[in-house]
Amino acid sequence: MQNSSISLDTLLSTAAGAALQAGRMFSVRLGTALEIREKTSLSDVVTEVDKAAEAAIRAWIEKHHPNHQVLGEEGVEPGREAAAKALFELADEPHLWLVDPLDGTTNFVSGMPLSVVSIAYASHGKVQTACIYDPYRHEMFLAARGQGVYLAEDTAVEAWLEQPQKEFPGRRVTVSATTELRRAVVATGMPVRIAPRLERTKRVAEVAVEAKSFRALGAAALHLAYVAVGRIDAFWEFDLNVWDLAAGTLMVEEAGGTLISLEANPHSLHTRDILVAGKSALAEQIYNIIQKPFD
């Protein structure tokens, strides 16, 4: 990592501490009365809990790294253009935190325990550490560039934070070895904001028919974490923001998986359309279906 004397262990512990705080903040509010506001559409909503969780994460990062930049979902105006502009202005910073305080807000509003905190740290446009926390299942996924991916119970993470040790908490995990779509569990996020929506949905159906099983959990970061630990064999989605993708894509990469940008350019922080899989052979089969020309 360039221009930084901060260890990856230190950066990851900062993310883990912030994620624990934010995750517990929103998990206790599941099923309670919420202030809900639409952002760009009926399917794109925010609550006061999202904002409070991000404020807590920002305060935690500022406490430990006061000179670092933070790019979080709730600090940016709604919409694709605003998100792209905010990232463009900060992407090359030496110390940049990418934060989704509550990925899966629609699930949260509906009372479904399928939401996570996603926090990544990037330096000069390259993600270095990643943390995704599922407070409902008390699971934390951790990754550092060159050091793999770990899955730990939150109590083990707390112990590690109190008495840091050389090794990360939990067990090291890897992607699945599934290579055939007919044997694969695959997932996607439904195309609610992009055009042509109907055609994209038809491609989803084509993949689902060919796959062993199909999932749509409503939280991109959770999907990516599940690919990294081998619970899901592949995942794709269009029109995601950097705070949705940054932590999870590093995890897939560090767990030995395949990552494909569905855009003309190679994968970077600016990528919004993504396909990931445990094995490249499986990714290729899905790619050939979802990228077929529309009639």
PDB file of C-alpha atoms in Angstrom:
ATOM      1  CA  MET A   1       0.000   0.000   0.000  1.00  0.00           C
ATOM      2  CA  GLN A   2       1.462   3.309  -1.074  1.00  0.00           C
ATOM      3  CA  ASN A   3       2.030   6.358   1.113  1.00  0.00           C
ATOM      4  CA  SER A   4       0.777   4.789   4.309  1.00  0.00           C
ATOM      5  CA  SER A   5       2.498   3.567   7.429  1.00  0.00           C
ATOM      6  CA  ILE A   6      -0.745   2.215   8.877  1.00  0.00           C
ATOM      7  CA  SER A   7      -0.871  -1.569   9.057  1.00  0.00           C
ATOM      8  CA  LEU A   8      -3.710  -3.480   7.460  1.00  0.00           C
ATOM      9  CA  ASP A   9      -4.418  -5.027  10.861  1.00  0.00           C
ATOM     10  CA  THR A  10      -4.990  -1.569  12.329  1.00  0.00           C
ATOM     11  CA  LEU A  11      -7.226  -0.506   9.462  1.00  0.00           C
ATOM     12  CA  LEU A  12      -9.254  -3.697   9.676  1.00  0.00           C
ATOM     13  CA  SER A  13      -9.694  -3.328  13.423  1.00  0.00           C
ATOM     14  CA  THR A  14     -11.010   0.197  12.866  1.00  0.00           C
ATOM     15  CA  ALA A  15     -13.558  -1.127  10.371  1.00  0.00           C
ATOM     16  CA  ALA A  16     -14.568  -3.989  12.657  1.00  0.00           C
ATOM     17  CA  GLY A  17     -15.122  -1.700  15.626  1.00  0.00           C
ATOM     18  CA  ALA A  18     -17.229   0.683  13.576  1.00  0.00           C
ATOM     19  CA  ALA A  19     -19.233  -2.149  12.012  1.00  0.00           C
ATOM     20  CA  LEU A  20     -20.055  -3.710  15.382  1.00  0.00           C
ATOM     21  CA  GLN A  21     -21.386  -0.408  16.645  1.00  0.00           C
ATOM     22  CA  ALA A  22     -23.484   0.349  13.552  1.00  0.00           C
ATOM     23  CA  GLY A  23     -24.813  -3.188  13.135  1.00  0.00           C
ATOM     24  CA  ARG A  24     -26.028  -3.401  16.688  1.00  0.00           C
ATOM     25  CA  MET A  25     -27.565   0.035  16.324  1.00  0.00           C
ATOM     26  CA  PHE A  26     -29.857  -1.035  13.494  1.00  0.00           C
ATOM     27  CA  SER A  27     -30.476  -4.666  14.448  1.00  0.00           C
ATOM     28  CA  VAL A  28     -32.253  -3.645  17.655  1.00  0.00           C
ATOM     29  CA  ARG A  29     -34.555  -1.406  15.587  1.00  0.00           C
ATOM     30  CA  LEU A  30     -35.791  -4.237  13.350  1.00  0.00           C
ATOM     31  CA  GLY A  31     -39.578  -4.342  13.492  1.00  0.00           C
ATOM     32  CA  THR A  32     -39.934  -0.986  15.255  1.00  0.00           C
ATOM     33  CA  ALA A  33     -41.573   2.202  13.980  1.00  0.00           C
ATOM     34  CA  LEU A  34     -39.331   3.950  11.446  1.00  0.00           C
ATOM     35  CA  GLU A  35     -39.216   7.250   9.601  1.00  0.00           C
ATOM     36  CA  ILE A  36     -39.082   6.153   5.957  1.00  0.00           C
ATOM     37  CA  ARG A  37     -38.262   8.445   3.054  1.00  0.00           C
ATOM     38  CA  GLU A  38     -38.097   7.645  -0.662  1.00  0.00           C
ATOM     39  CA  LYS A  39     -34.860   8.555  -2.438  1.00  0.00           C
ATOM     40  CA  THR A  40     -34.902   7.893  -6.184  1.00  0.00           C
ATOM     41  CA  SER A  41     -37.881   5.512  -6.351  1.00  0.00           C
ATOM     42  CA  LEU A  42     -40.343   3.448  -4.325  1.00  0.00           C
ATOM     43  CA  SER A  43     -37.695   0.723  -4.101  1.00  0.00           C
ATOM     44  CA  ASP A  44     -34.929   3.097  -2.998  1.00  0.00           C
ATOM     45  CA  VAL A  45     -35.628   4.196   0.564  1.00  0.00           C
ATOM     46  CA  VAL A  46     -33.781   5.504   3.605  1.00  0.00           C
ATOM     47  CA  THR A  47     -34.601   5.673   7.307  1.00  0.00           C
ATOM     48  CA  GLU A  48     -33.313   7.689  10.225  1.00  0.00           C
ATOM     49  CA  VAL A  49     -31.495   4.526  11.321  1.00  0.00           C
ATOM     50  CA  ASP A  50     -29.385   4.454   8.123  1.00  0.00           C
ATOM     51  CA  LYS A  51     -28.288   8.007   8.818  1.00  0.00           C
ATOM     52  CA  ALA A  52     -27.566   7.407  12.492  1.00  0.00           C
ATOM     53  CA  ALA A  53     -25.536   4.288  11.693  1.00  0.00           C
ATOM     54  CA  GLU A  54     -23.421   6.160   9.151  1.00  0.00           C
ATOM     55  CA  ALA A  55     -22.882   9.026  11.599  1.00  0.00           C
ATOM     56  CA  ALA A  56     -21.611   6.520  14.159  1.00  0.00           C
ATOM     57  CA  ILE A  57     -19.231   4.976  11.636  1.00  0.00           C
ATOM     58  CA  ARG A  58     -17.920   8.374  10.560  1.00  0.00           C
ATOM     59  CA  ALA A  59     -17.324   9.386  14.176  1.00  0.00           C
ATOM     60  CA  TRP A  60     -15.457   6.149  14.862  1.00  0.00           C
ATOM     61  CA  ILE A  61     -13.210   6.535  11.825  1.00  0.00           C
ATOM     62  CA  GLU A  62     -12.535  10.190  12.604  1.00  0.00           C
ATOM     63  CA  LYS A  63     -11.573   9.240  16.152  1.00  0.00           C
ATOM     64  CA  HIS A  64      -8.986   6.723  14.965  1.00  0.00           C
ATOM     65  CA  HIS A  65      -7.899   8.311  11.657  1.00  0.00           C
ATOM     66  CA  PRO A  66      -8.805  12.021  11.743  1.00  0.00           C
ATOM     67  CA  ASN A  67      -7.095  12.835   8.435  1.00  0.00           C
ATOM     68  CA  HIS A  68      -8.870  10.171   6.375  1.00  0.00           C
ATOM     69  CA  GLN A  69     -11.696  10.758   3.892  1.00  0.00           C
ATOM     70  CA  VAL A  70     -15.046   8.965   4.173  1.00  0.00           C
ATOM     71  CA  LEU A  71     -17.451   8.331   1.295  1.00  0.00           C
ATOM     72  CA  GLY A  72     -20.715   6.953   2.625  1.00  0.00           C
ATOM     73  CA  GLU A  73     -24.092   6.345   1.056  1.00  0.00           C
ATOM     74  CA  GLU A  74     -25.961   8.709   3.347  1.00  0.00           C
ATOM     75  CA  GLY A  75     -23.516  11.556   2.766  1.00  0.00           C
ATOM     76  CA  VAL A  76     -24.222  11.675  -0.979  1.00  0.00           C
ATOM     77  CA  GLU A  77     -27.293  12.986  -2.776  1.00  0.00           C
ATOM     78  CA  PRO A  78     -29.522  10.220  -4.209  1.00  0.00           C
ATOM     79  CA  GLY A  79     -28.988   9.046  -7.771  1.00  0.00           C
ATOM     80  CA  ARG A  80     -26.399   7.479 -10.017  1.00  0.00           C
ATOM     81  CA  GLU A  81     -24.892  10.753 -11.198  1.00  0.00           C
ATOM     82  CA  ALA A  82     -24.364  12.116  -7.687  1.00  0.00           C
ATOM     83  CA  ALA A  83     -22.719   8.871  -6.553  1.00  0.00           C
ATOM     84  CA  ALA A  84     -20.403   8.806  -9.565  1.00  0.00           C
ATOM     85  CA  LYS A  85     -19.426  12.454  -9.062  1.00  0.00           C
ATOM     86  CA  ALA A  86     -18.682  11.967  -5.367  1.00  0.00           C
ATOM     87  CA  LEU A  87     -16.480   8.958  -6.117  1.00  0.00           C
ATOM     88  CA  PHE A  88     -14.664  10.737  -8.953  1.00  0.00           C
ATOM     89  CA  GLU A  89     -13.659  13.501  -6.551  1.00  0.00           C
ATOM     90  CA  LEU A  90     -12.234  11.108  -3.932  1.00  0.00           C
ATOM     91  CA  ALA A  91     -11.192   7.905  -5.726  1.00  0.00           C
ATOM     92  CA  ASP A  92      -7.459   8.631  -5.777  1.00  0.00           C
ATOM     93  CA  GLU A  93      -7.185   9.731  -2.147  1.00  0.00           C
ATOM     94  CA  PRO A  94      -4.416   7.995  -0.149  1.00  0.00           C
ATOM     95  CA  HIS A  95      -6.871   7.183   2.658  1.00  0.00           C
ATOM     96  CA  LEU A  96     -10.509   6.626   1.695  1.00  0.00           C
ATOM     97  CA  TRP A  97     -13.201   4.758   3.604  1.00  0.00           C
ATOM     98  CA  LEU A  98     -16.177   3.460   1.607  1.00  0.00           C
ATOM     99  CA  VAL A  99     -19.210   2.951   3.815  1.00  0.00           C
ATOM    100  CA  ASP A 100     -22.661   1.456   3.438  1.00  0.00           C
ATOM    101  CA  PRO A 101     -24.052   1.659   6.973  1.00  0.00           C
ATOM    102  CA  LEU A 102     -27.119  -0.468   6.249  1.00  0.00           C
ATOM    103  CA  ASP A 103     -27.084  -2.456   3.034  1.00  0.00           C
ATOM    104  CA  GLY A 104     -30.537  -3.930   2.556  1.00  0.00           C
ATOM    105  CA  THR A 105     -32.691  -1.035   3.749  1.00  0.00           C
ATOM    106  CA  THR A 106     -35.832  -2.364   2.043  1.00  0.00           C
ATOM    107  CA  ASN A 107     -35.386  -5.634   3.942  1.00  0.00           C
ATOM    108  CA  PHE A 108     -34.926  -3.649   7.142  1.00  0.00           C
ATOM    109  CA  VAL A 109     -38.048  -1.578   6.544  1.00  0.00           C
ATOM    110  CA  SER A 110     -40.012  -4.764   5.826  1.00  0.00           C
ATOM    111  CA  GLY A 111     -38.849  -6.376   9.057  1.00  0.00           C
ATOM    112  CA  MET A 112     -36.641  -8.984   7.375  1.00  0.00           C
ATOM    113  CA  PRO A 113     -33.280  -9.679   9.093  1.00  0.00           C
ATOM    114  CA  LEU A 114     -31.249  -9.439   5.891  1.00  0.00           C
ATOM    115  CA  SER A 115     -29.130  -6.310   6.246  1.00  0.00           C
ATOM    116  CA  VAL A 116     -25.411  -5.788   6.767  1.00  0.00           C
ATOM    117  CA  VAL A 117     -22.817  -3.118   7.397  1.00  0.00           C
ATOM    118  CA  SER A 118     -20.182  -2.804   4.669  1.00  0.00           C
ATOM    119  CA  ILE A 119     -16.926  -0.898   5.254  1.00  0.00           C
ATOM    120  CA  ALA A 120     -13.866  -0.854   2.993  1.00  0.00           C
ATOM    121  CA  TYR A 121     -10.621   1.089   3.081  1.00  0.00           C
ATOM    122  CA  ALA A 122      -8.953   2.083  -0.197  1.00  0.00           C
ATOM    123  CA  SER A 123      -5.648   3.759  -0.964  1.00  0.00           C
ATOM    124  CA  HIS A 124      -5.039   5.459  -4.334  1.00  0.00           C
ATOM    125  CA  GLY A 125      -8.020   3.695  -5.897  1.00  0.00           C
ATOM    126  CA  LYS A 126      -7.286   0.193  -4.631  1.00  0.00           C
ATOM    127  CA  VAL A 127      -9.223  -1.500  -1.838  1.00  0.00           C
ATOM    128  CA  GLN A 128      -6.958  -2.793   0.918  1.00  0.00           C
ATOM    129  CA  THR A 129      -9.246  -3.998   3.703  1.00  0.00           C
ATOM    130  CA  ALA A 130     -12.890  -5.028   3.916  1.00  0.00           C
ATOM    131  CA  CYS A 131     -15.419  -5.732   6.632  1.00  0.00           C
ATOM    132  CA  ILE A 132     -19.028  -6.903   6.268  1.00  0.00           C
ATOM    133  CA  TYR A 133     -21.064  -7.466   9.423  1.00  0.00           C
ATOM    134  CA  ASP A 134     -24.369  -9.335   9.754  1.00  0.00           C
ATOM    135  CA  PRO A 135     -25.588  -8.470  13.257  1.00  0.00           C
ATOM    136  CA  TYR A 136     -28.597 -10.786  13.081  1.00  0.00           C
ATOM    137  CA  ARG A 137     -26.423 -13.871  12.626  1.00  0.00           C
ATOM    138  CA  HIS A 138     -23.547 -12.422  14.655  1.00  0.00           C
ATOM    139  CA  GLU A 139     -21.201 -13.013  11.720  1.00  0.00           C
ATOM    140  CA  MET A 140     -18.388 -10.787  10.555  1.00  0.00           C
ATOM    141  CA  PHE A 141     -16.522 -11.252   7.287  1.00  0.00           C
ATOM    142  CA  LEU A 142     -13.019  -9.751   7.228  1.00  0.00           C
ATOM    143  CA  ALA A 143     -10.448  -9.403   4.452  1.00  0.00           C
ATOM    144  CA  ALA A 144      -7.083  -7.741   3.946  1.00  0.00           C
ATOM    145  CA  ARG A 145      -5.236  -7.608   0.656  1.00  0.00           C
ATOM    146  CA  GLY A 146      -2.800 -10.489   0.413  1.00  0.00           C
ATOM    147  CA  GLN A 147      -4.033 -12.051   3.642  1.00  0.00           C
ATOM    148  CA  GLY A 148      -7.260 -13.847   2.671  1.00  0.00           C
ATOM    149  CA  VAL A 149     -10.794 -13.771   4.026  1.00  0.00           C
ATOM    150  CA  TYR A 150     -11.959 -14.730   7.520  1.00  0.00           C
ATOM    151  CA  LEU A 151     -15.376 -15.478   8.963  1.00  0.00           C
ATOM    152  CA  ALA A 152     -15.797 -14.927  12.690  1.00  0.00           C
ATOM    153  CA  GLU A 153     -18.487 -14.633  15.330  1.00  0.00           C
ATOM    154  CA  ASP A 154     -18.832 -11.098  16.589  1.00  0.00           C
ATOM    155  CA  THR A 155     -17.815 -12.171  20.099  1.00  0.00           C
ATOM    156  CA  ALA A 156     -14.504 -13.436  18.708  1.00  0.00           C
ATOM    157  CA  VAL A 157     -14.039 -10.124  16.907  1.00  0.00           C
ATOM    158  CA  GLU A 158     -14.644  -8.245  20.146  1.00  0.00           C
ATOM    159  CA  ALA A 159     -11.997 -10.340  21.895  1.00  0.00           C
ATOM    160  CA  TRP A 160      -9.561  -9.651  19.057  1.00  0.00           C
ATOM    161  CA  LEU A 161     -10.182  -5.930  19.285  1.00  0.00           C
ATOM    162  CA  GLU A 162      -9.517  -5.951  23.031  1.00  0.00           C
ATOM    163  CA  GLN A 163      -6.336  -8.001  22.706  1.00  0.00           C
ATOM    164  CA  PRO A 164      -5.093  -7.796  19.114  1.00  0.00           C
ATOM    165  CA  GLN A 165      -3.197 -10.846  17.943  1.00  0.00           C
ATOM    166  CA  LYS A 166      -1.199 -11.535  14.850  1.00  0.00           C
ATOM    167  CA  GLU A 167      -3.902 -13.677  13.248  1.00  0.00           C
ATOM    168  CA  PHE A 168      -7.351 -12.405  12.364  1.00  0.00           C
ATOM    169  CA  PRO A 169     -10.258 -13.903  14.329  1.00  0.00           C
ATOM    170  CA  GLY A 170     -12.334 -16.782  13.028  1.00  0.00           C
ATOM    171  CA  ARG A 171     -11.510 -19.207  10.260  1.00  0.00           C
ATOM    172  CA  ARG A 172     -10.099 -18.591   6.823  1.00  0.00           C
ATOM    173  CA  VAL A 173     -12.607 -19.242   4.045  1.00  0.00           C
ATOM    174  CA  THR A 174     -12.591 -19.750   0.279  1.00  0.00           C
ATOM    175  CA  VAL A 175     -15.031 -19.704  -2.622  1.00  0.00           C
ATOM    176  CA  SER A 176     -16.896 -22.777  -3.806  1.00  0.00           C
ATOM    177  CA  ALA A 177     -15.492 -25.166  -6.397  1.00  0.00           C
ATOM    178  CA  THR A 178     -18.706 -25.400  -8.439  1.00  0.00           C
ATOM    179  CA  THR A 179     -18.068 -25.049 -12.175  1.00  0.00           C
ATOM    180  CA  GLU A 180     -21.436 -25.983 -13.740  1.00  0.00           C
ATOM    181  CA  LEU A 181     -24.472 -23.729 -13.703  1.00  0.00           C
ATOM    182  CA  ARG A 182     -26.788 -26.723 -13.332  1.00  0.00           C
ATOM    183  CA  ARG A 183     -25.091 -27.491 -10.012  1.00  0.00           C
ATOM    184  CA  ALA A 184     -24.825 -23.889  -8.809  1.00  0.00           C
ATOM    185  CA  VAL A 185     -26.677 -21.727  -6.318  1.00  0.00           C
ATOM    186  CA  VAL A 186     -26.748 -18.282  -7.920  1.00  0.00           C
ATOM    187  CA  ALA A 187     -28.039 -14.901  -6.824  1.00  0.00           C
ATOM    188  CA  THR A 188     -28.771 -11.472  -8.206  1.00  0.00           C
ATOM    189  CA  GLY A 189     -30.290  -8.141  -7.327  1.00  0.00           C
ATOM    190  CA  MET A 190     -33.376  -7.392  -9.357  1.00  0.00           C
ATOM    191  CA  PRO A 191     -32.974  -4.540 -11.872  1.00  0.00           C
ATOM    192  CA  VAL A 192     -35.239  -1.925 -10.355  1.00  0.00           C
ATOM    193  CA  ARG A 193     -33.473   1.221 -11.591  1.00  0.00           C
ATOM    194  CA  ILE A 194     -31.930   0.366 -14.945  1.00  0.00           C
ATOM    195  CA  ALA A 195     -33.276   0.233 -18.475  1.00  0.00           C
ATOM    196  CA  PRO A 196     -34.215  -2.001 -20.187  1.00  0.00           C
ATOM    197  CA  ARG A 197     -35.668  -3.455 -16.963  1.00  0.00           C
ATOM    198  CA  LEU A 198     -37.952  -6.056 -18.525  1.00  0.00           C
ATOM    199  CA  GLU A 199     -35.212  -7.496 -20.733  1.00  0.00           C
ATOM    200  CA  ARG A 200     -32.787  -7.712 -17.803  1.00  0.00           C
ATOM    201  CA  THR A 201     -35.424  -9.525 -15.779  1.00  0.00           C
ATOM    202  CA  LYS A 202     -35.902 -12.036 -18.592  1.00  0.00           C
ATOM    203  CA  ARG A 203     -32.157 -12.786 -18.423  1.00  0.00           C
ATOM    204  CA  VAL A 204     -32.542 -13.401 -14.695  1.00  0.00           C
ATOM    205  CA  ALA A 205     -35.228 -15.966 -15.456  1.00  0.00           C
ATOM    206  CA  GLU A 206     -33.017 -17.675 -18.037  1.00  0.00           C
ATOM    207  CA  VAL A 207     -30.216 -18.099 -15.502  1.00  0.00           C
ATOM    208  CA  ALA A 208     -32.630 -19.257 -12.791  1.00  0.00           C
ATOM    209  CA  VAL A 209     -34.050 -21.974 -15.060  1.00  0.00           C
ATOM    210  CA  GLU A 210     -30.577 -23.348 -15.786  1.00  0.00           C
ATOM    211  CA  ALA A 211     -29.236 -23.135 -12.230  1.00  0.00           C
ATOM    212  CA  LYS A 212     -29.624 -25.622  -9.412  1.00  0.00           C
ATOM    213  CA  SER A 213     -31.169 -22.930  -7.226  1.00  0.00           C
ATOM    214  CA  PHE A 214     -31.705 -19.177  -7.298  1.00  0.00           C
ATOM    215  CA  ARG A 215     -31.644 -16.469  -4.607  1.00  0.00           C
ATOM    216  CA  ALA A 216     -32.293 -12.722  -4.367  1.00  0.00           C
ATOM    217  CA  LEU A 217     -31.551 -11.621  -0.805  1.00  0.00           C
ATOM    218  CA  GLY A 218     -31.842  -7.878  -1.340  1.00  0.00           C
ATOM    219  CA  ALA A 219     -28.393  -6.901  -0.060  1.00  0.00           C
ATOM    220  CA  ALA A 220     -25.497  -6.826  -2.525  1.00  0.00           C
ATOM    221  CA  ALA A 221     -22.785  -6.831   0.141  1.00  0.00           C
ATOM    222  CA  LEU A 222     -24.298  -9.916   1.763  1.00  0.00           C
ATOM    223  CA  HIS A 223     -24.408 -11.686  -1.606  1.00  0.00           C
ATOM    224  CA  LEU A 224     -20.739 -10.895  -2.196  1.00  0.00           C
ATOM    225  CA  ALA A 225     -19.725 -12.094   1.260  1.00  0.00           C
ATOM    226  CA  TYR A 226     -21.635 -15.325   0.684  1.00  0.00           C
ATOM    227  CA  VAL A 227     -19.796 -15.897  -2.600  1.00  0.00           C
ATOM    228  CA  ALA A 228     -16.491 -15.344  -0.787  1.00  0.00           C
ATOM    229  CA  VAL A 229     -17.290 -18.021   1.808  1.00  0.00           C
ATOM    230  CA  GLY A 230     -18.819 -20.472  -0.687  1.00  0.00           C
ATOM    231  CA  ARG A 231     -22.456 -20.283   0.391  1.00  0.00           C
ATOM    232  CA  ILE A 232     -23.438 -18.857  -3.001  1.00  0.00           C
ATOM    233  CA  ASP A 233     -21.621 -19.975  -6.134  1.00  0.00           C
ATOM    234  CA  ALA A 234     -22.160 -16.809  -8.202  1.00  0.00           C
ATOM    235  CA  PHE A 235     -23.776 -13.383  -8.064  1.00  0.00           C
ATOM    236  CA  TRP A 236     -24.350 -10.549 -10.499  1.00  0.00           C
ATOM    237  CA  GLU A 237     -26.068  -7.184 -10.401  1.00  0.00           C
ATOM    238  CA  PHE A 238     -26.243  -3.964 -12.404  1.00  0.00           C
ATOM    239  CA  ASP A 239     -26.084  -0.337 -11.276  1.00  0.00           C
ATOM    240  CA  LEU A 240     -24.491  -0.719  -7.864  1.00  0.00           C
ATOM    241  CA  ASN A 241     -22.567   2.005  -6.056  1.00  0.00           C
ATOM    242  CA  VAL A 242     -19.011   1.791  -4.806  1.00  0.00           C
ATOM    243  CA  TRP A 243     -20.127   1.462  -1.185  1.00  0.00           C
ATOM    244  CA  ASP A 244     -22.182  -1.610  -2.180  1.00  0.00           C
ATOM    245  CA  LEU A 245     -19.250  -3.271  -3.929  1.00  0.00           C
ATOM    246  CA  ALA A 246     -15.914  -2.232  -2.433  1.00  0.00           C
ATOM    247  CA  ALA A 247     -15.739  -4.549   0.571  1.00  0.00           C
ATOM    248  CA  GLY A 248     -17.373  -7.566  -1.050  1.00  0.00           C
ATOM    249  CA  THR A 249     -15.342  -7.545  -4.245  1.00  0.00           C
ATOM    250  CA  LEU A 250     -12.074  -7.569  -2.291  1.00  0.00           C
ATOM    251  CA  MET A 251     -13.408 -10.538  -0.342  1.00  0.00           C
ATOM    252  CA  VAL A 252     -14.235 -12.491  -3.480  1.00  0.00           C
ATOM    253  CA  GLU A 253     -10.804 -11.716  -4.886  1.00  0.00           C
ATOM    254  CA  GLU A 254      -8.985 -12.688  -1.679  1.00  0.00           C
ATOM    255  CA  ALA A 255     -11.029 -15.887  -1.353  1.00  0.00           C
ATOM    256  CA  GLY A 256      -9.845 -17.041  -4.783  1.00  0.00           C
ATOM    257  CA  GLY A 257     -12.911 -16.128  -6.805  1.00  0.00           C
ATOM    258  CA  THR A 258     -13.515 -14.635 -10.220  1.00  0.00           C
ATOM    259  CA  LEU A 259     -14.598 -11.028 -10.668  1.00  0.00           C
ATOM    260  CA  ILE A 260     -15.857  -9.639 -13.987  1.00  0.00           C
ATOM    261  CA  SER A 261     -16.875  -6.098 -14.793  1.00  0.00           C
ATOM    262  CA  LEU A 262     -19.961  -6.136 -17.002  1.00  0.00           C
ATOM    263  CA  GLU A 263     -18.923  -2.806 -18.465  1.00  0.00           C
ATOM    264  CA  ALA A 264     -16.471  -1.989 -21.231  1.00  0.00           C
ATOM    265  CA  ASN A 265     -13.708  -1.030 -18.784  1.00  0.00           C
ATOM    266  CA  PRO A 266     -11.745  -3.296 -16.414  1.00  0.00           C
ATOM    267  CA  HIS A 267     -12.924  -3.523 -12.831  1.00  0.00           C
ATOM    268  CA  SER A 268     -12.150  -0.528 -10.635  1.00  0.00           C
ATOM    269  CA  LEU A 269     -13.777   1.532  -7.900  1.00  0.00           C
ATOM    270  CA  HIS A 270     -15.903   3.088 -10.651  1.00  0.00           C
ATOM    271  CA  THR A 271     -17.422  -0.239 -11.762  1.00  0.00           C
ATOM    272  CA  ARG A 272     -21.189  -0.429 -11.241  1.00  0.00           C
ATOM    273  CA  ASP A 273     -22.128  -3.654 -13.095  1.00  0.00           C
ATOM    274  CA  ILE A 274     -20.515  -6.774 -11.664  1.00  0.00           C
ATOM    275  CA  LEU A 275     -20.434 -10.566 -11.938  1.00  0.00           C
ATOM    276  CA  VAL A 276     -18.595 -12.708  -9.390  1.00  0.00           C
ATOM    277  CA  ALA A 277     -18.259 -16.464  -9.017  1.00  0.00           C
ATOM    278  CA  GLY A 278     -16.161 -19.023  -7.254  1.00  0.00           C
ATOM    279  CA  LYS A 279     -14.803 -20.376 -10.528  1.00  0.00           C
ATOM    280  CA  SER A 280     -14.246 -18.720 -13.885  1.00  0.00           C
ATOM    281  CA  ALA A 281     -16.002 -21.531 -15.778  1.00  0.00           C
ATOM    282  CA  LEU A 282     -19.229 -20.799 -13.910  1.00  0.00           C
ATOM    283  CA  ALA A 283     -18.846 -17.050 -14.378  1.00  0.00           C
ATOM    284  CA  GLU A 284     -18.467 -17.568 -18.122  1.00  0.00           C
ATOM    285  CA  GLN A 285     -21.716 -19.569 -18.363  1.00  0.00           C
ATOM    286  CA  ILE A 286     -23.672 -16.852 -16.566  1.00  0.00           C
ATOM    287  CA  TYR A 287     -21.967 -14.081 -18.532  1.00  0.00           C
ATOM    288  CA  ASN A 288     -22.975 -15.688 -21.825  1.00  0.00           C
ATOM    289  CA  ILE A 289     -26.629 -15.603 -20.776  1.00  0.00           C
ATOM    290  CA  ILE A 290     -26.963 -12.198 -19.162  1.00  0.00           C
ATOM    291  CA  GLN A 291     -24.927 -10.398 -21.826  1.00  0.00           C
ATOM    292  CA  LYS A 292     -26.806 -11.803 -24.809  1.00  0.00           C
ATOM    293  CA  PRO A 293     -28.044  -9.012 -27.126  1.00  0.00           C
ATOM    294  CA  PHE A 294     -31.646  -7.985 -26.622  1.00  0.00           C
ATOM    295  CA  ASP A 295     -34.087  -8.535 -29.482  1.00  0.00           C
TER     296      ASP A 295
END
